Short mmCIF file of C-alpha atoms and ligand atoms in Angstrom, two decimals:
data_model
loop_
_atom_site.label_atom_id
_atom_site.label_comp_id
_atom_site.label_asym_id
_atom_site.label_seq_id
_atom_site.Cartn_x
_atom_site.Cartn_y
_atom_site.Cartn_z
CA UNK R 1 82.61 76.31 74.41
CA UNK R 2 81.36 77.29 77.89
CA UNK R 3 78.67 79.94 77.98
CA UNK R 4 79.26 82.48 80.73
CA UNK R 5 76.96 85.27 81.85
CA UNK R 6 78.89 88.03 83.62
CA UNK R 7 76.66 90.00 85.98
CA UNK R 8 78.17 93.19 87.34
CA UNK R 9 77.32 96.74 88.34
CA UNK R 10 80.10 98.46 86.36
CA UNK R 11 82.41 97.91 83.38
CA UNK R 12 84.99 100.18 81.84
CA UNK R 13 84.65 102.10 79.51
CA UNK R 14 80.89 102.30 80.03
CA UNK R 15 80.81 103.05 83.73
CA UNK R 16 83.54 102.75 86.35
CA UNK R 17 84.16 103.71 89.95
CA UNK R 18 87.25 101.58 90.61
CA UNK R 19 89.02 98.30 89.99
CA UNK R 20 85.77 96.35 89.60
CA UNK R 21 85.02 98.35 86.46
CA UNK R 22 88.48 97.67 85.05
CA UNK R 23 88.16 93.93 85.67
CA UNK R 24 84.66 93.56 84.28
CA UNK R 25 85.67 95.61 81.25
CA UNK R 26 88.61 93.37 80.42
CA UNK R 27 88.30 89.82 81.84
CA UNK R 28 85.29 88.85 79.66
CA UNK R 29 87.16 90.03 76.59
CA UNK R 30 90.16 87.91 77.57
CA UNK R 31 87.84 84.92 78.11
CA UNK R 32 86.33 85.50 74.71
CA UNK R 33 89.76 85.32 73.14
CA UNK R 34 90.08 81.90 74.82
CA UNK R 35 86.94 80.82 72.96
CA UNK R 36 84.45 81.23 75.79
CA UNK R 37 81.00 82.54 74.82
CA UNK R 38 80.59 85.45 77.25
CA UNK R 39 77.79 87.99 77.67
CA UNK R 40 77.91 90.85 80.12
CA UNK R 41 74.83 92.08 81.96
CA UNK R 42 74.81 95.65 83.34
CA UNK R 43 72.15 98.03 84.62
CA UNK R 44 71.17 100.58 81.95
CA UNK R 45 72.63 103.64 83.69
CA UNK R 46 72.21 106.88 81.79
CA UNK R 47 75.93 107.45 81.19
CA UNK R 48 76.62 103.83 80.26
CA UNK R 49 73.92 103.90 77.57
CA UNK R 50 75.26 107.19 76.27
CA UNK R 51 78.69 105.60 75.79
CA UNK R 52 77.44 102.31 74.39
CA UNK R 53 76.91 103.33 70.78
CA UNK R 54 74.24 101.53 68.83
CA UNK R 55 71.62 99.82 70.98
CA UNK R 56 68.89 97.40 70.05
CA UNK R 57 66.09 95.98 72.12
CA UNK R 58 66.47 92.20 72.26
CA UNK R 59 63.81 91.32 74.81
CA UNK R 60 61.04 92.63 76.99
CA UNK R 61 60.11 90.94 80.17
CA UNK R 62 57.14 91.59 82.38
CA UNK R 63 57.92 91.51 86.09
CA UNK R 64 55.26 91.33 88.77
CA UNK R 65 54.53 94.65 90.48
CA UNK R 66 56.46 96.77 87.99
CA UNK R 67 54.66 99.53 86.16
CA UNK R 68 56.23 98.63 82.81
CA UNK R 69 58.15 95.72 81.32
CA UNK R 70 61.91 95.65 81.71
CA UNK R 71 63.70 95.90 78.39
CA UNK R 72 66.98 94.16 77.61
CA UNK R 73 69.09 96.32 75.32
CA UNK R 74 72.07 94.99 73.45
CA UNK R 75 75.30 96.70 72.42
CA UNK R 76 78.98 95.84 72.10
CA UNK R 77 81.48 96.87 74.72
CA UNK R 78 83.20 99.78 72.93
CA UNK R 79 86.30 98.67 71.07
CA UNK R 80 85.48 94.97 71.46
CA UNK R 81 83.18 92.27 70.13
CA UNK R 82 81.78 91.53 73.58
CA UNK R 83 77.98 91.53 73.73
CA UNK R 84 76.64 93.67 76.56
CA UNK R 85 73.05 93.43 77.70
CA UNK R 86 71.58 96.30 79.66
CA UNK R 87 68.70 95.88 82.07
CA UNK R 88 66.62 98.89 81.15
CA UNK R 89 64.08 100.14 83.64
CA UNK R 90 64.39 103.94 83.66
CA UNK R 91 62.92 104.60 87.12
CA UNK R 92 65.74 102.51 88.60
CA UNK R 93 68.75 103.20 86.39
CA UNK R 94 68.25 106.27 84.23
CA UNK R 95 70.35 108.54 86.44
CA UNK R 96 73.44 110.51 85.54
CA UNK R 97 76.83 110.23 87.20
CA UNK R 98 77.91 107.81 89.87
CA UNK R 99 76.18 104.45 89.71
CA UNK R 100 75.73 104.03 93.46
CA UNK R 101 75.72 107.56 94.90
CA UNK R 102 73.63 110.69 94.40
CA UNK R 103 75.18 114.07 93.61
CA UNK R 104 75.76 114.65 97.33
CA UNK R 105 77.81 111.44 97.62
CA UNK R 106 75.11 109.53 99.52
CA UNK R 107 73.99 106.04 98.45
CA UNK R 108 70.78 106.22 96.40
CA UNK R 109 67.98 105.44 98.88
CA UNK R 110 66.56 102.75 96.58
CA UNK R 111 69.82 100.87 95.94
CA UNK R 112 68.45 97.65 97.45
CA UNK R 113 65.51 97.74 95.06
CA UNK R 114 67.70 98.68 92.09
CA UNK R 115 70.11 95.78 92.56
CA UNK R 116 67.40 93.32 93.55
CA UNK R 117 65.63 94.07 90.28
CA UNK R 118 68.91 93.74 88.41
CA UNK R 119 69.52 90.36 90.07
CA UNK R 120 65.98 89.26 89.33
CA UNK R 121 66.47 89.89 85.62
CA UNK R 122 69.86 88.12 85.69
CA UNK R 123 68.17 85.07 87.23
CA UNK R 124 65.46 85.10 84.55
CA UNK R 125 68.06 85.19 81.80
CA UNK R 126 69.99 82.40 83.53
CA UNK R 127 66.87 80.26 83.63
CA UNK R 128 65.71 81.06 80.11
CA UNK R 129 62.72 83.04 81.36
CA UNK R 130 63.54 86.43 79.86
CA UNK R 131 62.60 85.84 76.22
CA UNK R 132 66.27 85.38 75.35
CA UNK R 133 67.28 82.11 73.77
CA UNK R 134 70.90 82.07 74.92
CA UNK R 135 71.34 80.31 78.27
CA UNK R 136 74.55 80.29 80.27
CA UNK R 137 76.34 77.29 81.75
CA UNK R 138 77.85 79.53 84.42
CA UNK R 139 76.68 82.80 85.92
CA UNK R 140 79.64 84.80 87.18
CA UNK R 141 78.63 87.49 89.67
CA UNK R 142 80.69 90.32 91.10
CA UNK R 143 80.40 92.05 94.48
CA UNK R 144 77.38 92.76 96.66
CA UNK R 145 75.25 94.34 93.97
CA UNK R 146 74.86 90.88 92.41
CA UNK R 147 74.70 88.84 95.63
CA UNK R 148 71.05 87.91 95.25
CA UNK R 149 71.72 86.10 91.98
CA UNK R 150 73.44 83.01 93.48
CA UNK R 151 70.93 83.02 96.35
CA UNK R 152 67.89 82.99 94.07
CA UNK R 153 69.46 80.53 91.67
CA UNK R 154 70.20 78.17 94.56
CA UNK R 155 66.44 77.83 95.00
CA UNK R 156 66.11 76.34 91.51
CA UNK R 157 66.70 72.73 90.61
CA UNK R 158 67.68 73.10 86.96
CA UNK R 159 70.04 76.02 86.95
CA UNK R 160 73.45 77.06 85.71
CA UNK R 161 76.46 76.93 88.04
CA UNK R 162 77.35 80.11 89.92
CA UNK R 163 80.63 81.84 90.68
CA UNK R 164 80.82 84.86 92.96
CA UNK R 165 83.90 87.06 92.94
CA UNK R 166 84.73 89.23 95.94
CA UNK R 167 86.37 92.42 94.71
CA UNK R 168 86.08 94.08 98.09
CA UNK R 169 84.64 92.40 101.18
CA UNK R 170 84.20 95.71 102.99
CA UNK R 171 81.26 96.67 100.77
CA UNK R 172 78.49 94.30 101.78
CA UNK R 173 75.17 95.81 100.75
CA UNK R 174 73.64 95.95 104.24
CA UNK R 175 70.02 97.05 104.60
CA UNK R 176 67.44 97.02 107.40
CA UNK R 177 65.05 94.12 107.88
CA UNK R 178 62.19 96.18 106.43
CA UNK R 179 64.05 96.24 103.13
CA UNK R 180 64.28 92.47 103.19
CA UNK R 181 60.53 92.33 103.70
CA UNK R 182 59.80 94.99 101.08
CA UNK R 183 61.77 92.98 98.54
CA UNK R 184 59.55 89.98 99.17
CA UNK R 185 62.48 87.60 99.59
CA UNK R 186 61.78 84.02 100.72
CA UNK R 187 61.32 83.98 104.49
CA UNK R 188 63.86 81.14 104.74
CA UNK R 189 66.54 83.64 103.66
CA UNK R 190 66.12 85.48 106.96
CA UNK R 191 68.59 83.37 108.88
CA UNK R 192 72.20 83.85 109.89
CA UNK R 193 72.94 80.86 107.68
CA UNK R 194 71.49 82.80 104.76
CA UNK R 195 71.20 86.55 104.17
CA UNK R 196 70.85 87.86 107.71
CA UNK R 197 73.89 89.55 109.20
CA UNK R 198 73.55 90.80 112.77
CA UNK R 199 69.95 91.86 112.33
CA UNK R 200 70.44 93.33 108.88
CA UNK R 201 70.02 92.00 105.39
CA UNK R 202 73.33 91.39 103.62
CA UNK R 203 73.42 91.25 99.84
CA UNK R 204 76.98 89.96 99.75
CA UNK R 205 76.04 86.92 101.84
CA UNK R 206 73.82 85.81 98.99
CA UNK R 207 77.02 85.27 97.02
CA UNK R 208 79.18 84.03 99.88
CA UNK R 209 76.67 81.46 101.15
CA UNK R 210 75.07 80.25 97.93
CA UNK R 211 77.52 80.50 95.03
CA UNK R 212 78.96 77.17 93.92
CA UNK R 213 82.41 78.74 93.88
CA UNK R 214 83.89 81.85 95.41
CA UNK R 215 86.87 83.67 94.09
CA UNK R 216 88.67 86.78 95.11
CA UNK R 217 91.15 88.90 93.29
CA UNK R 218 94.48 87.82 94.76
CA UNK R 219 95.77 84.71 96.55
CA UNK R 220 96.89 86.73 99.55
CA UNK R 221 93.50 88.44 100.00
CA UNK R 222 91.87 84.99 99.76
CA UNK R 223 93.88 84.02 102.86
CA UNK R 224 93.45 87.36 104.64
CA UNK R 225 89.65 87.43 104.45
CA UNK R 226 89.56 84.20 106.41
CA UNK R 227 91.03 86.03 109.40
CA UNK R 228 89.24 88.37 111.83
CA UNK R 229 91.58 91.23 110.88
CA UNK R 230 90.42 91.35 107.26
CA UNK R 231 87.22 89.29 107.35
CA UNK R 232 84.82 92.21 108.04
CA UNK R 233 82.80 89.88 110.28
CA UNK R 234 82.50 87.28 107.54
CA UNK R 235 85.73 85.39 108.16
CA UNK R 236 83.92 82.50 109.90
CA UNK R 237 81.69 81.98 106.87
CA UNK R 238 84.67 82.24 104.55
CA UNK R 239 86.64 79.69 106.57
CA UNK R 240 83.62 77.44 106.37
CA UNK R 241 83.66 77.82 102.58
CA UNK R 242 87.45 77.76 102.25
CA UNK R 243 87.35 74.62 100.09
CA UNK R 244 85.30 76.53 97.52
CA UNK R 245 87.31 79.76 97.66
CA UNK R 246 90.29 80.59 95.46
CA UNK R 247 92.33 83.70 94.85
CA UNK R 248 92.93 84.51 91.21
CA UNK R 249 95.07 87.54 90.61
CA UNK R 250 93.53 90.33 88.56
CA UNK R 251 95.06 91.04 85.21
CA UNK R 252 95.18 94.36 83.42
CA UNK R 253 94.05 95.47 80.01
CA UNK R 254 97.52 95.64 78.53
CA UNK R 255 96.39 97.47 75.42
CA UNK R 256 94.67 100.22 77.40
CA UNK R 257 97.54 100.47 79.89
CA UNK R 258 100.56 100.41 77.62
CA UNK R 259 103.02 103.31 77.69
CA UNK R 260 104.06 102.53 74.11
CA UNK R 261 100.59 103.37 72.75
CA UNK R 262 98.69 105.17 75.52
CA UNK R 263 96.76 108.01 73.88
CA UNK R 264 96.69 110.06 77.07
CA UNK R 265 100.46 110.51 77.32
CA UNK R 266 102.54 113.50 76.26
CA UNK R 267 105.00 111.06 74.71
CA UNK R 268 104.87 107.30 74.34
CA UNK R 269 107.76 105.22 75.59
CA UNK R 270 108.88 101.65 76.14
CA UNK R 271 111.73 99.89 77.96
CA UNK R 272 113.90 100.64 74.95
CA UNK R 273 112.94 104.32 74.91
CA UNK R 274 112.84 104.92 78.63
CA UNK R 275 114.28 108.41 78.24
CA UNK R 276 110.95 109.48 76.70
CA UNK R 277 109.22 108.96 80.04
CA UNK R 278 110.65 112.34 81.07
CA UNK R 279 108.41 114.26 78.66
CA UNK R 280 105.47 112.90 80.63
CA UNK R 281 106.95 114.01 83.92
CA UNK R 282 107.34 117.55 82.62
CA UNK R 283 103.82 117.50 81.18
CA UNK R 284 102.49 116.29 84.52
CA UNK R 285 104.33 118.99 86.45
CA UNK R 286 102.99 121.58 84.01
CA UNK R 287 99.46 120.24 84.23
CA UNK R 288 99.53 120.41 88.03
CA UNK R 289 101.25 123.79 88.20
CA UNK R 290 104.41 122.37 89.76
CA UNK R 291 107.87 123.64 88.79
CA UNK R 292 109.14 121.66 85.81
CA UNK R 293 112.11 120.00 87.44
CA UNK R 294 113.38 116.80 85.80
CA UNK R 295 115.54 115.89 88.79
CA UNK R 296 113.06 116.36 91.64
CA UNK R 297 111.51 113.00 92.58
CA UNK R 298 107.79 113.09 91.78
CA UNK R 299 105.42 110.85 93.71
CA UNK R 300 101.97 110.07 92.28
CA UNK R 301 98.82 108.99 94.13
CA UNK R 302 95.54 108.04 92.40
CA UNK R 303 92.60 106.49 94.11
CA UNK R 304 89.40 106.62 96.03
CA UNK R 305 89.83 108.87 99.05
CA UNK R 306 88.71 106.43 101.71
CA UNK R 307 90.19 104.99 104.90
CA UNK R 308 91.05 101.75 103.06
CA UNK R 309 93.60 103.55 100.91
CA UNK R 310 95.53 105.00 103.87
CA UNK R 311 94.85 108.59 102.82
CA UNK R 312 94.96 109.56 106.49
CA UNK R 313 98.51 108.18 106.63
CA UNK R 314 99.49 110.37 103.71
CA UNK R 315 97.94 113.40 105.42
CA UNK R 316 99.60 112.59 108.72
CA UNK R 317 102.97 112.19 107.04
CA UNK R 318 102.76 115.28 104.87
CA UNK R 319 104.83 117.59 107.09
CA UNK R 320 107.61 114.99 107.07
CA UNK R 321 107.26 114.30 103.36
CA UNK R 322 107.37 117.98 102.55
CA UNK R 323 110.71 118.19 104.36
CA UNK R 324 112.13 115.95 101.64
CA UNK R 325 113.14 117.29 98.24
CA UNK R 326 110.09 115.86 96.47
CA UNK R 327 106.91 116.79 94.69
CA UNK R 328 103.58 114.99 95.09
CA UNK R 329 100.60 114.88 92.74
CA UNK R 330 97.37 113.38 93.96
CA UNK R 331 94.18 112.61 92.03
CA UNK R 332 91.16 111.23 93.80
CA UNK R 333 87.68 111.63 95.07
CA UNK R 334 85.81 110.18 97.99
CA UNK R 335 85.07 111.16 101.56
CA UNK R 336 84.43 114.87 101.91
CA UNK R 337 86.70 115.14 104.98
CA UNK R 338 89.72 113.83 103.07
CA UNK R 339 88.94 115.96 100.03
CA UNK R 340 88.82 119.08 102.18
CA UNK R 341 91.96 118.22 104.17
CA UNK R 342 93.89 117.61 100.95
CA UNK R 343 92.75 120.91 99.48
CA UNK R 344 93.93 122.71 102.60
CA UNK R 345 97.32 121.01 102.49
CA UNK R 346 97.76 121.72 98.78
CA UNK R 347 97.23 125.41 99.50
CA UNK R 348 99.84 125.19 102.24
CA UNK R 349 102.51 123.38 100.27
CA UNK R 350 101.98 125.24 97.06
CA UNK R 351 104.34 124.21 94.22
CA UNK R 352 105.25 121.04 96.14
CA UNK R 353 101.96 119.24 96.61
CA UNK R 354 99.29 119.39 93.91
CA UNK R 355 95.85 117.91 94.39
CA UNK R 356 93.07 117.34 91.91
CA UNK R 357 89.78 116.28 93.43
CA UNK R 358 87.65 114.42 90.94
CA UNK R 359 87.65 111.47 88.61
CA UNK R 360 89.75 111.82 85.49
CA UNK R 361 90.77 108.83 83.39
CA UNK R 362 93.25 110.80 81.30
CA UNK R 363 95.04 112.27 84.31
CA UNK R 364 95.23 108.83 85.95
CA UNK R 365 97.18 107.62 82.90
CA UNK R 366 99.40 110.69 82.82
CA UNK R 367 100.25 110.30 86.52
CA UNK R 368 101.20 106.65 86.01
CA UNK R 369 103.50 107.73 83.21
CA UNK R 370 104.86 110.99 84.60
CA UNK R 371 105.55 110.12 88.23
CA UNK R 372 108.80 108.51 89.35
CA UNK R 373 107.10 106.66 92.19
CA UNK R 374 103.54 105.68 92.95
CA UNK R 375 102.34 105.56 96.55
CA UNK R 376 99.74 103.04 97.83
CA UNK R 377 99.77 102.84 101.63
CA UNK R 378 96.56 100.78 101.75
CA UNK R 379 95.18 99.35 104.99
CA UNK R 380 93.79 96.49 102.95
CA UNK R 381 93.88 95.95 99.22
CA UNK R 382 92.02 93.04 97.60
CA UNK R 383 94.26 93.21 94.53
CA UNK R 384 95.01 96.79 93.57
CA UNK R 385 95.52 97.72 89.96
CA UNK R 386 97.46 100.94 90.18
CA UNK R 387 100.61 99.19 91.37
CA UNK R 388 100.35 96.96 88.28
CA UNK R 389 99.91 99.95 86.00
CA UNK R 390 102.85 101.63 87.75
CA UNK R 391 105.13 98.72 87.04
CA UNK R 392 104.06 98.64 83.42
CA UNK R 393 104.87 102.35 83.21
CA UNK R 394 108.28 102.10 84.86
CA UNK R 395 107.01 104.00 87.91
CA UNK R 396 108.25 102.45 91.13
CA UNK R 397 105.39 101.48 93.46
CA UNK R 398 105.74 102.14 97.18
CA UNK R 399 103.18 99.87 98.80
CA UNK R 400 102.16 98.28 102.06
CA UNK R 401 102.66 94.53 102.33
CA UNK R 402 98.97 93.65 102.28
CA UNK R 403 96.49 91.86 100.01
CA UNK R 404 97.31 91.86 96.33
CA UNK R 405 100.04 94.45 96.84
CA UNK R 406 102.08 91.78 98.64
CA UNK R 407 101.46 89.37 95.76
CA UNK R 408 102.54 91.73 93.01
CA UNK R 409 105.36 93.98 94.22
CA UNK R 410 108.79 92.53 95.00
CA UNK R 411 110.59 94.58 97.64
CA UNK R 412 113.90 96.21 96.84
CA UNK R 413 115.88 94.20 99.37
CA UNK R 414 119.59 93.94 98.74
CA UNK R 415 119.14 90.37 97.52
CA UNK R 416 116.17 91.12 95.27
CA UNK R 417 118.00 94.01 93.69
CA UNK R 418 121.05 91.86 93.01
CA UNK R 419 118.99 89.10 91.41
CA UNK R 420 117.04 91.64 89.35
CA UNK R 421 113.72 90.68 90.95
CA UNK R 422 112.98 93.90 92.84
CA UNK R 423 110.13 95.94 91.40
CA UNK R 424 109.19 98.31 94.22
CA UNK R 425 109.37 99.34 97.86
CA UNK R 426 107.26 97.33 100.30
CA UNK R 427 106.63 98.36 103.90
CA UNK R 428 104.90 96.55 106.73
CA UNK R 429 103.01 98.70 109.17
CA UNK R 430 100.08 101.02 108.50
CA UNK R 431 101.89 103.85 110.26
CA UNK R 432 103.12 107.21 109.16
CA UNK R 433 106.64 106.43 110.31
CA UNK R 434 106.76 103.26 108.17
CA UNK R 435 105.47 105.18 105.15
CA UNK R 436 108.08 107.85 105.62
CA UNK R 437 110.86 105.28 105.99
CA UNK R 438 109.69 103.63 102.76
CA UNK R 439 109.80 106.93 100.90
CA UNK R 440 113.31 107.51 102.27
CA UNK R 441 114.38 104.10 101.01
CA UNK R 442 112.99 104.96 97.60
CA UNK R 443 114.79 108.30 97.55
CA UNK R 444 118.07 106.67 98.51
CA UNK R 445 117.69 104.03 95.82
CA UNK R 446 116.87 106.60 93.20
CA UNK R 447 120.25 108.24 93.74
CA UNK R 448 121.76 105.12 92.20
CA UNK R 449 120.73 105.37 88.56
CA UNK R 450 121.84 101.90 87.67
CA UNK R 451 119.82 100.22 90.38
CA UNK R 452 116.81 102.41 89.82
CA UNK R 453 116.72 101.72 86.09
CA UNK R 454 117.14 98.03 86.74
CA UNK R 455 114.05 98.13 88.96
CA UNK R 456 112.06 100.12 86.44
CA UNK R 457 112.86 97.59 83.73
CA UNK R 458 112.10 94.63 85.99
CA UNK R 459 108.62 96.08 86.60
CA UNK R 460 108.06 96.81 82.93
CA UNK R 461 108.98 93.22 82.06
CA UNK R 462 106.27 91.70 84.28
CA UNK R 463 103.36 90.08 82.52
CA UNK R 464 100.23 91.32 84.29
CA UNK R 465 98.00 90.63 81.30
CA UNK R 466 94.88 88.50 81.65
CA UNK R 467 96.41 85.57 79.76
CA UNK R 468 97.24 83.53 82.83
CA UNK R 469 94.32 84.46 85.08
CA UNK R 470 91.66 84.15 82.37
CA UNK R 471 92.84 80.57 81.84
CA UNK R 472 92.44 79.95 85.56
CA UNK R 473 88.85 81.24 85.47
CA UNK R 474 88.14 79.04 82.48
CA UNK R 475 89.50 76.04 84.34
CA UNK R 476 87.24 76.89 87.28
CA UNK R 477 84.17 77.20 85.02
CA UNK R 478 84.92 73.81 83.46
CA UNK R 479 85.38 72.22 86.88
CA UNK R 480 82.01 73.40 88.20
CA UNK R 481 80.26 72.53 84.96
CA UNK R 482 81.56 68.97 85.37
CA UNK R 483 80.65 69.05 89.07
CA UNK R 484 77.09 70.17 88.40
CA UNK R 485 76.45 67.25 86.11
CA UNK R 486 77.38 64.82 88.88
CA UNK R 487 75.98 66.43 92.02
CA UNK R 488 72.85 68.31 93.03
CA UNK R 489 72.99 71.80 94.54
CA UNK R 490 72.41 73.04 98.08
CA UNK R 491 69.34 72.73 100.22
CA UNK R 492 66.29 73.62 98.25
CA UNK R 493 64.22 76.70 99.13
CA UNK R 494 61.40 77.79 96.88
CA UNK R 495 62.25 81.18 95.43
CA UNK R 496 58.69 82.40 95.71
CA UNK R 497 57.36 80.82 98.88
CA UNK R 498 60.53 80.26 100.85
CA UNK R 499 59.39 76.78 101.86
P1 ADP T 1 89.73 100.19 93.99
O1 ADP T 1 89.00 99.21 93.15
O2 ADP T 1 89.77 99.84 95.45
O3 ADP T 1 89.25 101.59 93.79
P2 ADP T 1 92.06 99.54 92.34
O4 ADP T 1 93.49 99.93 92.48
O5 ADP T 1 91.75 98.10 92.22
O6 ADP T 1 91.28 100.20 93.56
O7 ADP T 1 91.46 100.24 91.04
C1 ADP T 1 91.28 101.61 90.94
C2 ADP T 1 91.01 101.98 89.50
O8 ADP T 1 90.26 103.18 89.48
C3 ADP T 1 92.26 102.26 88.71
O9 ADP T 1 92.04 102.03 87.34
C4 ADP T 1 92.46 103.75 88.97
O10 ADP T 1 93.25 104.38 87.99
C5 ADP T 1 91.04 104.23 88.92
N1 ADP T 1 90.81 105.45 89.68
C6 ADP T 1 90.60 105.57 91.01
N2 ADP T 1 90.37 106.85 91.33
C7 ADP T 1 90.44 107.56 90.20
C8 ADP T 1 90.30 108.96 89.86
N3 ADP T 1 90.05 109.85 90.79
N4 ADP T 1 90.43 109.32 88.57
C9 ADP T 1 90.68 108.39 87.62
N5 ADP T 1 90.84 107.08 87.87
C10 ADP T 1 90.71 106.67 89.13
#
C-alpha cells in the first residue's frame, strides 16, 4: 500500500479559492478508496481550522530561528476518513479569509516566508524529522506554494519520490532576490537551472526542475505548456522535462456535484427526471431578481474574474448578447476593474443581466443546475471544472477550444449530434465575435428540443468521477517508487550549505 503525502495550500471544504481546492479535497479520498495510505498537509489557516472539527496535536517541531515550535494538528477532512495535518504557526497562518490575499485583494507581503515554512515542515515530515512516525513513499506537491518541497528533497540522499502537479502555470510564486537570500536557501539554487527566473526567485521552478515526475491536469494542457503561447516563459524547461511530464485529467467529486442529491438545489433531478431541472431555473431567476421565464434561455457564468477566464470578452460582447432574447447570471470575484465593470453593466441591463460579486458555494451549485447554458470563454484553461459540473447537471457548456476544455467538451457538429457524442458548443478564437457566434449556435440548437435534450443527456452520461484518473496517479506513484529503488536522484546539493 503506497504511502502518499499530499502537500497543498487549499482543500475543499476547508479552504478553497478555485479548482485546486476541489482537486485536493477529492483526489486523496479517491486514492484512499483504491487502498492508498494518504495524508494531506495544509497550512493551519484560521478558517480551515474552524471548519475542521475536532483537532489534536500530534507533533511539535522546533525550527531554527522561529520564536516557537511549529505544531502539527490532526483532523479528518469533513465527511471523509482522510487524515489532514495542519502546519500550525499562528504568526504565519492564523488569518481570516482568503489564503493568499489580504482584505484589499493584495498578496500577503510575507507569502514567500509562509510557504517556505510550510514546505520546510513538509520536508521534515517526508524525512521523518518532525516527530511523526509515518513516512511517505511519495510526496505529491501542488502548485507554486509547494515548489520548494521537491527542491529541498532533491538535496537529500535518502528521500521519498516527488510528484509535482501544475494546476496553473501562470501562478509562479515570483519574488525578488532579497527574498531568496532572506529565506536562507542554498546558494546553488540561485541559477537559471534551479530557482532563478530572469533575476527573480521562482517557487514553481522548484517543482518543475526537481520533482521526479511532473503532472498537469489535462493531456491537452500538458502539450500546450510546452509551447511559447502557453508556457509562461517556462516552455523550454517543460520541453526539457517532457519525458517526465504527463497530463492526467481532473475528476470531480461526484457525490458533491450530483443533481440527484445536491443539497443546494431547489429541486433534485436526474436524467430520468429532467423536467425537475426547471424548478432550479425559476429559483435561480428569483434569486437573481430576473423575470421568472421558463422559456428564456439562461446563461450562467461562475469563476474568478481574471483575464484568464475571458471576462473581458464577455464584457466586450455584452451589447451584442443583450440584443438576443437571453438572460445571464454571473457569480465571481477577482480583479477590481472587472468587478466594477460588471456591476455597471448589470445596472444597465437590469432584469436581463444579473451579477453577484463574491464567493458563494451554494449559488455556484444553483447556477450549474438552473442555467440552460454555461459560458467559459477562457484564454487558457489547465483543466476547468465548471464545464464538467455543467455536463453533470445537464447544462450545455459553451467553451473555447483550449486546455482541458478541449479535452472534455465534444462540439455540437452535425456529425457529433447525429452520433450522440455532442455535449456542448466549442469555439476557436478568443474574440468577441467568436463568442457571439457560439452563443448563436447554442440558441439555434436549443430551438430543437429533441437535439438539445439529446445533448443534455449525453453530458449527464459522462463519467467525470475520479475512478479513472486516481488509478492513473496510483500507477505513476508505483512507477516512481520502483524507479527510485533502482536509480539515484539528481545532482546533489546540500540543503543547508548549498555545496
Ligand atoms: P480555476 O481553478 O481556474 O479557478 P476551475 O474551473 O478549475 O477554475 O475551478 C473553479 C472552482 O471554483 C469551481 O468549483 C467553481 O465552482 C469555484 N468557484 C469559482 N469562483 C467561484 C465563486 N465566485 N463562488 C463560488 N464558487 C466559485
